[in-house]
Short mmCIF file of C-alpha atoms in Angstrom, two decimals:
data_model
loop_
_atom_site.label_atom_id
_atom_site.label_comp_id
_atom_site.label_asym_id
_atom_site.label_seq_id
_atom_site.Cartn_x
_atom_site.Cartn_y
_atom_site.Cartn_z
CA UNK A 1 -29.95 7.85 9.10
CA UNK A 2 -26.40 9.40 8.91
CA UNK A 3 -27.10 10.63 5.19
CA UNK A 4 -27.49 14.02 6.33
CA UNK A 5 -23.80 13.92 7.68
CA UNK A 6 -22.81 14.56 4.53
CA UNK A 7 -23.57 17.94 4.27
CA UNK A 8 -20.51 19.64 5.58
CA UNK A 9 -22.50 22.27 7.44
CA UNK A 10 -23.94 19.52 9.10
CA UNK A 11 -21.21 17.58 9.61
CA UNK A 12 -19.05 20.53 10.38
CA UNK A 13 -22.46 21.10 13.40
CA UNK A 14 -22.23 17.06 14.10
CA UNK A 15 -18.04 17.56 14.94
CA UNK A 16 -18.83 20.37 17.03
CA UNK A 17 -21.44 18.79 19.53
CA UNK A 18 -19.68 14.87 19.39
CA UNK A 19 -15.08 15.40 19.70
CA UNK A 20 -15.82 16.83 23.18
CA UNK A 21 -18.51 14.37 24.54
CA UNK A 22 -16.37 11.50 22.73
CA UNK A 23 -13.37 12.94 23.84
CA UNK A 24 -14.53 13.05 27.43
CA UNK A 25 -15.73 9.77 27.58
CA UNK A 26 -12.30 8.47 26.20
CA UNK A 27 -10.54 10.34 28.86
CA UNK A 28 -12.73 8.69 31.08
CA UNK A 29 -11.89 5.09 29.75
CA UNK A 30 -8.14 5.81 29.38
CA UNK A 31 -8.30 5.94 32.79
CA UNK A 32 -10.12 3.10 34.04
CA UNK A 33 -8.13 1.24 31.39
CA UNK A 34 -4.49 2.28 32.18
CA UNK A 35 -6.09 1.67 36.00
CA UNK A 36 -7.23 -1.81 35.57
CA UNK A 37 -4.36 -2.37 33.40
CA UNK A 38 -1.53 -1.37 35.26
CA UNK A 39 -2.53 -2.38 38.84
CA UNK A 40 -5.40 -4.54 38.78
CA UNK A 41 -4.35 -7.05 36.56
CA UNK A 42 -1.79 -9.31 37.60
CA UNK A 43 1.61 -9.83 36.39
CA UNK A 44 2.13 -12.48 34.19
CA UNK A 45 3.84 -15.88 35.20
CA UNK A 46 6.07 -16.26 32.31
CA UNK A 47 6.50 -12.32 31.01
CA UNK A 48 6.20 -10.51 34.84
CA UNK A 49 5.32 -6.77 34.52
CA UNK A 50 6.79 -6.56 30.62
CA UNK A 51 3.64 -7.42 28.88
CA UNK A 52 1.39 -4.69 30.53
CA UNK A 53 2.71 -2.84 27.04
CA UNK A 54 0.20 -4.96 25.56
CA UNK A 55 -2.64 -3.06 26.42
CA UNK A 56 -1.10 -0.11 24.45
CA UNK A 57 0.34 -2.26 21.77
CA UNK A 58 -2.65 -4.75 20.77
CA UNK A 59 -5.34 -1.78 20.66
CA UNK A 60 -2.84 0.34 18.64
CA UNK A 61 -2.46 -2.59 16.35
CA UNK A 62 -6.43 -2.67 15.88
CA UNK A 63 -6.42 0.72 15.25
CA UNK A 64 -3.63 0.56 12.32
CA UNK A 65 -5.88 -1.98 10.35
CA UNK A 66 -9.34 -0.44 11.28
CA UNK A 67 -8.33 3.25 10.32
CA UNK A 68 -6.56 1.40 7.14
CA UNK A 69 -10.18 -0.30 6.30
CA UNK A 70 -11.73 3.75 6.95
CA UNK A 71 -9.74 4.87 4.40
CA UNK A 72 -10.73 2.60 1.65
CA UNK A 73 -14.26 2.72 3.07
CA UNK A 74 -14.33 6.34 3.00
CA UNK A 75 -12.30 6.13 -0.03
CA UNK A 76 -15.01 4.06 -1.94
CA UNK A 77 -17.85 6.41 -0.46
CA UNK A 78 -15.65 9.41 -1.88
CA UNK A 79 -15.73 8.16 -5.57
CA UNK A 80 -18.78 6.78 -5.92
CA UNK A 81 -20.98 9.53 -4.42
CA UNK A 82 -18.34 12.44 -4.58
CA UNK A 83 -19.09 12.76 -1.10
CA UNK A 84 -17.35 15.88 0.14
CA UNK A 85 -17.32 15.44 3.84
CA UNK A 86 -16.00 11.27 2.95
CA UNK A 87 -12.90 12.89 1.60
CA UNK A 88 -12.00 15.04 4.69
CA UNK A 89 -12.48 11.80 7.24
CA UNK A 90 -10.23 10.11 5.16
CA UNK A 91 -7.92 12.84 4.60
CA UNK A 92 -8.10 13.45 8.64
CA UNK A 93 -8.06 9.85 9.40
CA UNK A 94 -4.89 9.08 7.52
CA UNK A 95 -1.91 10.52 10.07
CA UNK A 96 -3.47 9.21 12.94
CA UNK A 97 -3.41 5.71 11.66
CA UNK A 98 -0.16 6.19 10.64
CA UNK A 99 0.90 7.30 14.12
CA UNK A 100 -1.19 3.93 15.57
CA UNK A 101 1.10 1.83 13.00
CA UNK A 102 4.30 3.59 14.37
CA UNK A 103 3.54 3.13 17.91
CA UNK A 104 2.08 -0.51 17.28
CA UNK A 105 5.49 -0.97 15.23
CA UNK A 106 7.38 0.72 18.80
CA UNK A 107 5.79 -0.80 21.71
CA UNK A 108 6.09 -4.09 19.82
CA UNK A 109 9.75 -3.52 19.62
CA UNK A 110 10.27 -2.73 23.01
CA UNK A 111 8.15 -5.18 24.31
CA UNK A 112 10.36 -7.76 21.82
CA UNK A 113 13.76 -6.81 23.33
CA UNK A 114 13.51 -8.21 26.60
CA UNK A 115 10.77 -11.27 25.59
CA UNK A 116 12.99 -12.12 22.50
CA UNK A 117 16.25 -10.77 23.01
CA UNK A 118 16.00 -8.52 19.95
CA UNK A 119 14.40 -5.02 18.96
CA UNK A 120 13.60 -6.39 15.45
CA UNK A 121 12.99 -10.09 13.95
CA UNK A 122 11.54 -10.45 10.69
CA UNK A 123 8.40 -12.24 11.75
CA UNK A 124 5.51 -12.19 9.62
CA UNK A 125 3.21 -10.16 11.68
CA UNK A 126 6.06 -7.44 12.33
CA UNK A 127 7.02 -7.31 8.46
CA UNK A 128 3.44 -6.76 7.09
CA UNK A 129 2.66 -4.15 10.04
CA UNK A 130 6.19 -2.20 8.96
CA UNK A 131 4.53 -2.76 5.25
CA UNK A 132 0.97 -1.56 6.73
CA UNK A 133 3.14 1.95 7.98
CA UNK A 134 4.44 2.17 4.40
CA UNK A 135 1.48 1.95 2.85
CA UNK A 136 0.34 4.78 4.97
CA UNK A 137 3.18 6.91 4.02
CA UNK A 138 2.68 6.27 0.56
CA UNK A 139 -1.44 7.23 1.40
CA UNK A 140 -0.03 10.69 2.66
CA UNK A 141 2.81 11.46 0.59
CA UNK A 142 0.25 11.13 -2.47
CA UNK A 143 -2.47 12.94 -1.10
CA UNK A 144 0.20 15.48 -0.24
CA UNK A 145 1.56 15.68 -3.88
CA UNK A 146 -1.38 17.09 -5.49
CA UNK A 147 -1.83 20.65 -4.90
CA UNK A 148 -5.95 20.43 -5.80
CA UNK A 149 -7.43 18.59 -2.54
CA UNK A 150 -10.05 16.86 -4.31
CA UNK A 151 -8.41 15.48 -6.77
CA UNK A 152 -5.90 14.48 -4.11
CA UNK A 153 -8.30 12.97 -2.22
CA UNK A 154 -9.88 11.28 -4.63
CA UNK A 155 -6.58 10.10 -6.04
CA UNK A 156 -5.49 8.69 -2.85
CA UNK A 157 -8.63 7.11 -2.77
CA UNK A 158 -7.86 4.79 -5.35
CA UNK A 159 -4.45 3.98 -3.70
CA UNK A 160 -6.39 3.02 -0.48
CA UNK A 161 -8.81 0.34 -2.22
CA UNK A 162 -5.90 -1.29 -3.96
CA UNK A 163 -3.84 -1.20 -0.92
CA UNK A 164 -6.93 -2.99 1.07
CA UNK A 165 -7.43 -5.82 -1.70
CA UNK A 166 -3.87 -5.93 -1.40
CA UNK A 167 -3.36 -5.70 2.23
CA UNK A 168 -4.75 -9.42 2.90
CA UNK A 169 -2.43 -10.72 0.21
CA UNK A 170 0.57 -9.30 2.07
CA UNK A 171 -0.43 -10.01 5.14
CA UNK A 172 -0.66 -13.90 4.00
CA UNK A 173 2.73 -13.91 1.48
CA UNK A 174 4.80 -12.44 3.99
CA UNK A 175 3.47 -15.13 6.63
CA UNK A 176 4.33 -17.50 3.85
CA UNK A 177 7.70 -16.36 3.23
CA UNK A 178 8.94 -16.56 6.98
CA UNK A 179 7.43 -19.74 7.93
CA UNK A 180 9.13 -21.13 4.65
CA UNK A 181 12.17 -19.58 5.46
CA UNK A 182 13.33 -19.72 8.76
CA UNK A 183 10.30 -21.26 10.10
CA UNK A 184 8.89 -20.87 13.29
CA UNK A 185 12.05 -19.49 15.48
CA UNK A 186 10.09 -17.08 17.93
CA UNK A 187 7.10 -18.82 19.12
CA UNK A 188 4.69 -16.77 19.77
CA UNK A 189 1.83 -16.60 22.47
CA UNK A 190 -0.45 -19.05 20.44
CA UNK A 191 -3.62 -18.48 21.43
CA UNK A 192 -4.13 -18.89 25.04
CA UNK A 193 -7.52 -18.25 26.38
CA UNK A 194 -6.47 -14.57 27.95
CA UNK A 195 -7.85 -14.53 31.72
CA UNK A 196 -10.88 -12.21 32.20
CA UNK A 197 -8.44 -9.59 34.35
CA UNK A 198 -5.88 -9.15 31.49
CA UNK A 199 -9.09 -8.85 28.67
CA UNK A 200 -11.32 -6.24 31.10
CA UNK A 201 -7.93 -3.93 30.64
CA UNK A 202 -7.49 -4.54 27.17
CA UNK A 203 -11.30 -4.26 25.99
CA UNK A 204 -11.38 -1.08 27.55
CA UNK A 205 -8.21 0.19 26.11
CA UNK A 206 -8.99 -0.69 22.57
CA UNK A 207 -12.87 1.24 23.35
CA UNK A 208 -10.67 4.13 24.58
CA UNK A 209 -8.09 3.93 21.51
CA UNK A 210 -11.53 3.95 19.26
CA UNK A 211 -12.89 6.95 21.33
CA UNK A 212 -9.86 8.61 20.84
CA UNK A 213 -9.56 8.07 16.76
CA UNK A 214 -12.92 9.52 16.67
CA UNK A 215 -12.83 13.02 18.49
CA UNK A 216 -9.45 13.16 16.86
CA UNK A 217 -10.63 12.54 13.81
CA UNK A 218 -13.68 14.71 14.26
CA UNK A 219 -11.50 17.85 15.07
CA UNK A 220 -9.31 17.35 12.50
CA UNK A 221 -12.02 16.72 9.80
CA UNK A 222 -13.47 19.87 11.17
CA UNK A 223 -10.66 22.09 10.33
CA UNK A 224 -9.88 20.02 7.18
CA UNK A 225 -13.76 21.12 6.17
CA UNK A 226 -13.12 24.56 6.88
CA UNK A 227 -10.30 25.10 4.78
CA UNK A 228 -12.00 23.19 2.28
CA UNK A 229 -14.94 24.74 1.88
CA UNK A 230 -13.65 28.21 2.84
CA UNK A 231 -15.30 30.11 0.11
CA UNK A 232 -18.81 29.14 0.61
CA UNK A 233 -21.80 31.11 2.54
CA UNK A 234 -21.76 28.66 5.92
CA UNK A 235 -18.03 29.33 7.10
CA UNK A 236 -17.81 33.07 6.08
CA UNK A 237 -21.17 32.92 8.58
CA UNK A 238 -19.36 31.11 11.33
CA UNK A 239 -16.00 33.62 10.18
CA UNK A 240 -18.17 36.41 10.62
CA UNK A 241 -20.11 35.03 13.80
CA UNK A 242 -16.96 34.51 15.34
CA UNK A 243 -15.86 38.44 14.28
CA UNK A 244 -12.74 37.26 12.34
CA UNK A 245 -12.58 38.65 8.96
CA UNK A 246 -14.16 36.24 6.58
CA UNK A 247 -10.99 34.88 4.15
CA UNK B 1 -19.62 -6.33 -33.66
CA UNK B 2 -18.01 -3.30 -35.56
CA UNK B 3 -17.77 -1.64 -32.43
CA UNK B 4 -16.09 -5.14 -31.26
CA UNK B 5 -13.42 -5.11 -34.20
CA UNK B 6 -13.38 -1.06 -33.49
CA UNK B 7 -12.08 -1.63 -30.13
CA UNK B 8 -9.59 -4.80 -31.12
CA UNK B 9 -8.07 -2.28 -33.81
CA UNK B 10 -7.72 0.60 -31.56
CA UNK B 11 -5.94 -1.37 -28.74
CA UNK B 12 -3.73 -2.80 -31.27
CA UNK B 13 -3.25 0.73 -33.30
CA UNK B 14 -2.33 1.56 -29.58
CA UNK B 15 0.33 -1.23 -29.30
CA UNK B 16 1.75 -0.36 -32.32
CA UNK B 17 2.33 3.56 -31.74
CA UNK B 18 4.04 2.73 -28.45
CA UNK B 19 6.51 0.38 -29.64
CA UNK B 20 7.04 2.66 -32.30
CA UNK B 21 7.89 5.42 -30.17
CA UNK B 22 10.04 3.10 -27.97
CA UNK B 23 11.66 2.34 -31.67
CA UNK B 24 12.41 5.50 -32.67
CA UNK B 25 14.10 6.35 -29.13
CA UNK B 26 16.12 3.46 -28.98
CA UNK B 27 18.93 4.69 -26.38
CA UNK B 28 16.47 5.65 -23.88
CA UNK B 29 14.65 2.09 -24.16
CA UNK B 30 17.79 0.70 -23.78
CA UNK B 31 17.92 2.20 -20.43
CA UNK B 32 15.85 0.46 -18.13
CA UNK B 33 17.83 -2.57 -19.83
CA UNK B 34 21.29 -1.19 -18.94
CA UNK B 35 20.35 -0.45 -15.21
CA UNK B 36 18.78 -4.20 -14.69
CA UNK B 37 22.06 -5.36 -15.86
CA UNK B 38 24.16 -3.37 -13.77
CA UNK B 39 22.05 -3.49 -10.29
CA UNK B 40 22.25 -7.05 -10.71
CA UNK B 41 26.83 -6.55 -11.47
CA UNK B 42 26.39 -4.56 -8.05
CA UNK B 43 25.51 -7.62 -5.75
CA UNK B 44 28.48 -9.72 -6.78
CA UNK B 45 30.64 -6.37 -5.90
CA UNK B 46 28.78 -5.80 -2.24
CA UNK B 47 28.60 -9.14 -1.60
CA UNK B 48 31.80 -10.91 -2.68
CA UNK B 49 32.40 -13.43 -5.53
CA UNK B 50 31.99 -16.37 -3.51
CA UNK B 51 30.08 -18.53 -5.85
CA UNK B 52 27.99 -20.58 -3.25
CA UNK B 53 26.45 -17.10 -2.04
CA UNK B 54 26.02 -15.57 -5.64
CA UNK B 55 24.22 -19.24 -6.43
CA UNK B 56 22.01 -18.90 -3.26
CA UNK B 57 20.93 -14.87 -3.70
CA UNK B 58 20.99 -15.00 -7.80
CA UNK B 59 17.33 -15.48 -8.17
CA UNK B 60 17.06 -12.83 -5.36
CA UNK B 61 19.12 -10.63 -6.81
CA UNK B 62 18.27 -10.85 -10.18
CA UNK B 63 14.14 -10.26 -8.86
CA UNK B 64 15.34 -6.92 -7.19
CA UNK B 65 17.03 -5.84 -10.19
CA UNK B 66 14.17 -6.46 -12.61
CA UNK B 67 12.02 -5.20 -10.00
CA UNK B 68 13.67 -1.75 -9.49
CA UNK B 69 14.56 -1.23 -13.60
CA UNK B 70 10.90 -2.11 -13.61
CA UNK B 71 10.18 1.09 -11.31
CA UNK B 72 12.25 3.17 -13.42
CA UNK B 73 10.90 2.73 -16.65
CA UNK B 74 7.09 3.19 -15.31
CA UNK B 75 7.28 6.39 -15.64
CA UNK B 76 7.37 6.20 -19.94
CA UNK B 77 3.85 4.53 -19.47
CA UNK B 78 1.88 7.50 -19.72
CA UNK B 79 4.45 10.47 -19.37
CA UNK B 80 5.23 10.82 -23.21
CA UNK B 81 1.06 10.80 -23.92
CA UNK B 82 0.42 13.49 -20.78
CA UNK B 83 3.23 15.67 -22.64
CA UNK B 84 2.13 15.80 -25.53
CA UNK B 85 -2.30 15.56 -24.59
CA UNK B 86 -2.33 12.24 -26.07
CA UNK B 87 -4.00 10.69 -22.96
CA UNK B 88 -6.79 13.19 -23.59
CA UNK B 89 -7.75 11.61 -26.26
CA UNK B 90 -7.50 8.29 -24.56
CA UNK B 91 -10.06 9.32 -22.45
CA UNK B 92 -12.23 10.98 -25.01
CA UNK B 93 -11.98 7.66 -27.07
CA UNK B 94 -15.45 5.74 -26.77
CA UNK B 95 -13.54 2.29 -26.29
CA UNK B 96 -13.89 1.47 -22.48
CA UNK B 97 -10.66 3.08 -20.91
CA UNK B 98 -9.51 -0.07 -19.21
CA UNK B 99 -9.14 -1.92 -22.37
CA UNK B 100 -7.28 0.49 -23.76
CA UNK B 101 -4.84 1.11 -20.62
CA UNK B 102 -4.47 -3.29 -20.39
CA UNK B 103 -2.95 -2.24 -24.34
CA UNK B 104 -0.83 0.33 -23.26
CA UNK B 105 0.59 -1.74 -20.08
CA UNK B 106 0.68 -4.66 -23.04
CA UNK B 107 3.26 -2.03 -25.01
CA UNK B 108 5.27 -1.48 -22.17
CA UNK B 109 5.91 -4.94 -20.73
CA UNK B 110 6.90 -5.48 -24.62
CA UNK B 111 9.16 -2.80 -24.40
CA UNK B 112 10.84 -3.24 -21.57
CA UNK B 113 9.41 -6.91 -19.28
CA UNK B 114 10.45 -8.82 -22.71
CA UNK B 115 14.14 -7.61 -23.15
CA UNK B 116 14.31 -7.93 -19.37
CA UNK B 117 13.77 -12.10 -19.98
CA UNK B 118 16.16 -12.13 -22.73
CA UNK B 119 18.76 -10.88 -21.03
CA UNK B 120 18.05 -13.11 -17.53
CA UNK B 121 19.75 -16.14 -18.96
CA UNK B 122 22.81 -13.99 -19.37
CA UNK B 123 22.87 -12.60 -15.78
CA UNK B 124 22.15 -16.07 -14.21
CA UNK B 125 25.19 -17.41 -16.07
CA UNK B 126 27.14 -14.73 -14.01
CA UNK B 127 25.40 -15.97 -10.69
CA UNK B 128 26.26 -19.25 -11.78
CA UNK B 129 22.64 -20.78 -11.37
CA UNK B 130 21.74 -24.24 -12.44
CA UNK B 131 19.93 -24.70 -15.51
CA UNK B 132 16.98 -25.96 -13.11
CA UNK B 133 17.24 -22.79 -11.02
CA UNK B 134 17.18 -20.27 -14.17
CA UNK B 135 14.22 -22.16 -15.64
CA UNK B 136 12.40 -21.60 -12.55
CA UNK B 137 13.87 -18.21 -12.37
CA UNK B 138 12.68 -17.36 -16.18
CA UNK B 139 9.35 -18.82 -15.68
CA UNK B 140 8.64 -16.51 -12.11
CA UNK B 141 9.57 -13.24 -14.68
CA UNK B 142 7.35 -14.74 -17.13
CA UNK B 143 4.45 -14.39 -14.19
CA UNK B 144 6.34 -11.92 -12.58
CA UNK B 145 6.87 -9.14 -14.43
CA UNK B 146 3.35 -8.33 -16.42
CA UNK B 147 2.19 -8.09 -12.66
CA UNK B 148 4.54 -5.81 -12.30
CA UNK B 149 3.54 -3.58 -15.16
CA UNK B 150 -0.19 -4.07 -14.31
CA UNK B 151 0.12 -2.53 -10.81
CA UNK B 152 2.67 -0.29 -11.90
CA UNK B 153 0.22 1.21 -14.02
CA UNK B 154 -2.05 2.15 -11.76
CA UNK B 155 0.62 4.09 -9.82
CA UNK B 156 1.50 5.90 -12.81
CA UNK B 157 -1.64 6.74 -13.74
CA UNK B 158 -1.93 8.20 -10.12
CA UNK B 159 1.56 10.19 -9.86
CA UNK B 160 1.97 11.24 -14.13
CA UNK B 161 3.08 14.62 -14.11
CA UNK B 162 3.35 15.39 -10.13
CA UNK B 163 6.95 17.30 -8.85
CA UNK B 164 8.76 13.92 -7.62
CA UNK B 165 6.79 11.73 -9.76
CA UNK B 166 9.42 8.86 -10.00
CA UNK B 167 9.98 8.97 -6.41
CA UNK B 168 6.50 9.09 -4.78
CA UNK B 169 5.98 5.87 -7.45
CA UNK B 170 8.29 3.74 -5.57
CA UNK B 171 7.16 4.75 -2.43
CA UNK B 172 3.34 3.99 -3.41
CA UNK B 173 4.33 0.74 -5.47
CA UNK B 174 7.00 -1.35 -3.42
CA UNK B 175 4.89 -2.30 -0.68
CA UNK B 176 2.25 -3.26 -3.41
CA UNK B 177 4.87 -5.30 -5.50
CA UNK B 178 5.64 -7.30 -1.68
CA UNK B 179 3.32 -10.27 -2.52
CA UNK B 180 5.10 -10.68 -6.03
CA UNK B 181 8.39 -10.65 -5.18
CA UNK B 182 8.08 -13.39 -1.72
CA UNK B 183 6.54 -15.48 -4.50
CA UNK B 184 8.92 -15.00 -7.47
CA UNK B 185 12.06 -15.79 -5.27
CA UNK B 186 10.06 -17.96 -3.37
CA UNK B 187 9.65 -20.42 -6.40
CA UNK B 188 13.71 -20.13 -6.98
CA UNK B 189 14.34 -20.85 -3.08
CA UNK B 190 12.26 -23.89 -3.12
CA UNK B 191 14.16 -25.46 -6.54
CA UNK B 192 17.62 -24.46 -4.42
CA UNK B 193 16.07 -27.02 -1.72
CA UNK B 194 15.37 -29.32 -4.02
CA UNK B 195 11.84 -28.74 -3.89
CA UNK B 196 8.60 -28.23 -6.37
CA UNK B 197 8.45 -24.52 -7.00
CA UNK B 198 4.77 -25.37 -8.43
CA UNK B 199 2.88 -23.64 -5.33
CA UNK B 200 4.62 -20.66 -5.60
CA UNK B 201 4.76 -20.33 -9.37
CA UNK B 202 0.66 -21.29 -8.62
CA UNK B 203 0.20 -18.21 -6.77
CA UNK B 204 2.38 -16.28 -9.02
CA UNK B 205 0.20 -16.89 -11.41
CA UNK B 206 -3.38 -16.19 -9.19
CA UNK B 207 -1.33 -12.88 -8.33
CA UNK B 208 -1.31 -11.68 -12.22
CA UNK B 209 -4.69 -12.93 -13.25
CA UNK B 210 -5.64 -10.53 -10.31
CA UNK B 211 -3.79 -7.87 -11.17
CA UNK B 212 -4.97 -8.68 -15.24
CA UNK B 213 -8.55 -8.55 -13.78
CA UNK B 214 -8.51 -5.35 -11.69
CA UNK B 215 -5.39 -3.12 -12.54
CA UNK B 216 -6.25 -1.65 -15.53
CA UNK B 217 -9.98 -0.51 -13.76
CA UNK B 218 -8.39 0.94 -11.42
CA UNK B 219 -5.72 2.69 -13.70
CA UNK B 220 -8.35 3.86 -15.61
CA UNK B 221 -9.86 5.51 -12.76
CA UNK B 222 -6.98 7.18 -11.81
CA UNK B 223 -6.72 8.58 -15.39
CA UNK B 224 -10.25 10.64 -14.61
CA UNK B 225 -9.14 11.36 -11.57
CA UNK B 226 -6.46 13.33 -12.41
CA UNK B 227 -7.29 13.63 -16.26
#
């Protein structure tokens, strides 16, 4: 049913009609989100006001794992079909999971200082998220060392698959290596059944995180494509629609 | 079954050439040899002589040493054969390509993973490990380090020949090396406790029949990728 998405010129059509609807919509649930978030729900009995971060922080978090598991999807797609339009989501997909990772990796930080008395501990889920950003960097700065874009693509392709079989083994080491080590010295939250007023917030801040990955995305792949694919018949039409000089 | 023998004599031929190259530039193997032995000199120097800390960080220190001269001699994997269009052939060759890269990553660790063990015993004598803690310590570079080479290969066949090369490898490899190192010093924390190092030599050992099983496929397709 999506096949035909990966045509760019339809893809490059599909961007055009879906960041702005998407992008609405997010702004929409943004809103209601931060709303129900920030004076709906109540303050917490233990943490007070402090852990509202957590409705940025836990849907950024998602999103640095999810876009991760988009790359190597779109990755895999890329080199088995040679699907153009594959390459550009991933190659558009990469910096804003990066930026999730970073301000997962931030809001965690600040939320840490006054909860544990420190910016930075070397707890397991911490470590492999800092790893998680460094993989990401790694994604980019390889995809930005090779000057043809498909082969970078396609090269950084291969970097994401390994990285995702390798992602769950780092993810599980590293939780290994701190509980050996130091075991558990900051308890975390466990896994307390989350009242229905703090999840409402959260579900609809991780739906507006997702909403906003996509018309991101979809812009970005957009101009990605056009760059791309700047020699053939559809974008000197839309260059020549538009009454710039076709390049 | 000739094409069977074919393919055993061409990943040996392979074997051979490489360590004959490494022979016949001696000084430069010698390298990555040099630079294990003095990153691991540096930690005694940063961290003081005190010889209950050097005991407790040797196995540490000595993984991060064999870890980075690891990084730096990557690079000679494929390099040499992109200089000179060897690898084209490689990938002409009608032997599957991942054999043939699991022979070249077997020429490296040869090269430069086996000297690396010789000279361990050496460097823990400086640290002033027990005899318990350098077994352990031998036997997580014996797992250790062909992991090492197998993933390393992968980002060298991904960054040969790029501006930065050497660079961009660590920054795409160390991340990916994580897993190996928490378990290598893992095993020599766990003797320093007086405990079985078994579980984490265990997984040492999962970790590089993984790596055995799927690094040199996806090596190989990096090498069309950018071949």
């Amino acid at each position: 049913m999506m096949v035909h998405l990966a045509s760019p010129r339809e893809f490059y059509a599909f961007s055009l009609r879906w960041s702005r609807r998407i992008g609405a919509v997010t702004a929409l649930l943004l809103f209601v989100g931060l709303y129900l978030g920030l004076f709906v729900a109540p303050p917490d009995y233990q943490q007070g006001d402090s852990y509202r971060i957590m409705f940025v922080h836990v849907p950024s978090a998602w999103m640095s794992l999810f876009i991760y598991s988009i790359l190597a999807g779109a990755g895999a797609v890329a080199l088995i079909w040679r699907v153009k339009v594959a390459e550009v989501v991933a190659a558009a997909s990469a910096p804003i999971g990066a930026a999730f990772t970073a301000l997962a990796l931030a809001t965690g930080s600040i939320w840490g200082k006054p909860m544990w008395g420190t910016f930075w501990v070397w707890d397991a889920r911490l470590t492999s998220e800092l790893v998680l950003l460094f993989l990401y960097l790694g994604y980019i700065a390889l995809d930005a060392a090779i000057e043809d874009r498909r082969t970078a693509s396609r090269a950084a392709a291969i970097l994401a698959l390994v990285g995702v079989v390798d992602l769950p083994i780092i993810h599980y080491s590293v939780e290994w290596w701190n509980t050996l080590h130091q075991g558990p010295t900051v308890t975390k939250l466990g896994a307390p059944s989350i009242h229905p007023s703090m999840l409402a917030p959260l579900l609809v801040m991780a739906l507006a995180f997702t909403g906003y990955y996509l018309a991101l995305m979809l812009v970005r792949a957009r101009c990605e494509l056009l760059v791309r694919e700047r020699g053939s018949a559809w974008v000197q039409e839309i260059a020549a629609a538009d009454g710039g000089t076709p390049p | 079954m000739s094409r069977q023998s074919g393919l055993g004599r061409a990943c040996l031929g392979l074997i051979r050439r490489d360590l004959l190259c490494v022979s016949r530039h001696r000084a430069e193997a010698a390298n990555p040899l040099l630079f294990f032995a003095m990153v691991a000199t540096i930690f005694p120097i940063a961290l003081g002589p005190d010889p209950k800390v050097l005991a407790a960080i040797g196995p540490g220190a000595i993984w991060a040493s064999a870890l980075l001269s690891t990084l730096l001699s990557l690079e000679g994997m494929f390099r040499p054969d992109l200089e000179d269009g060897s690898i084209e052939q490689l990938l002409l060759c009608p032997h599957p390509l991942p054999v043939l890269v699991l022979a070249k990553v077997c020429a490296h660790w040869l090269a430069t993973g086996l000297p690396l063990l010789l000279l361990t015993p050496l460097l823990a004598l400086q640290f002033g490990l027990t005899m318990e803690s350098t077994t352990t310590l031998l036997l997580s570079l014996v797992l250790g380090t062909p992991a090492l080479s197998l993933l390393g290969a992968v980002g060298v066949a991904l960054t040969v020949g790029l501006r930065g090369a050497g660079l961009l490898l660590a920054l795409l490899l160390l991340p990916l090396y994580l897993p190996i190192l928490i378990f290598a010093t893992g095993a020599g924390g766990a003797v320093q406790r007086g405990l079985a190092p078994s579980a984490h030599l265990n997984m040492l050992t999962a970790l590089l029949v993984l790596a055995l099983t799927l690094a040199p496929i996806a090596a190989a397709a990096a090498l069309r990728v950018r071949g």
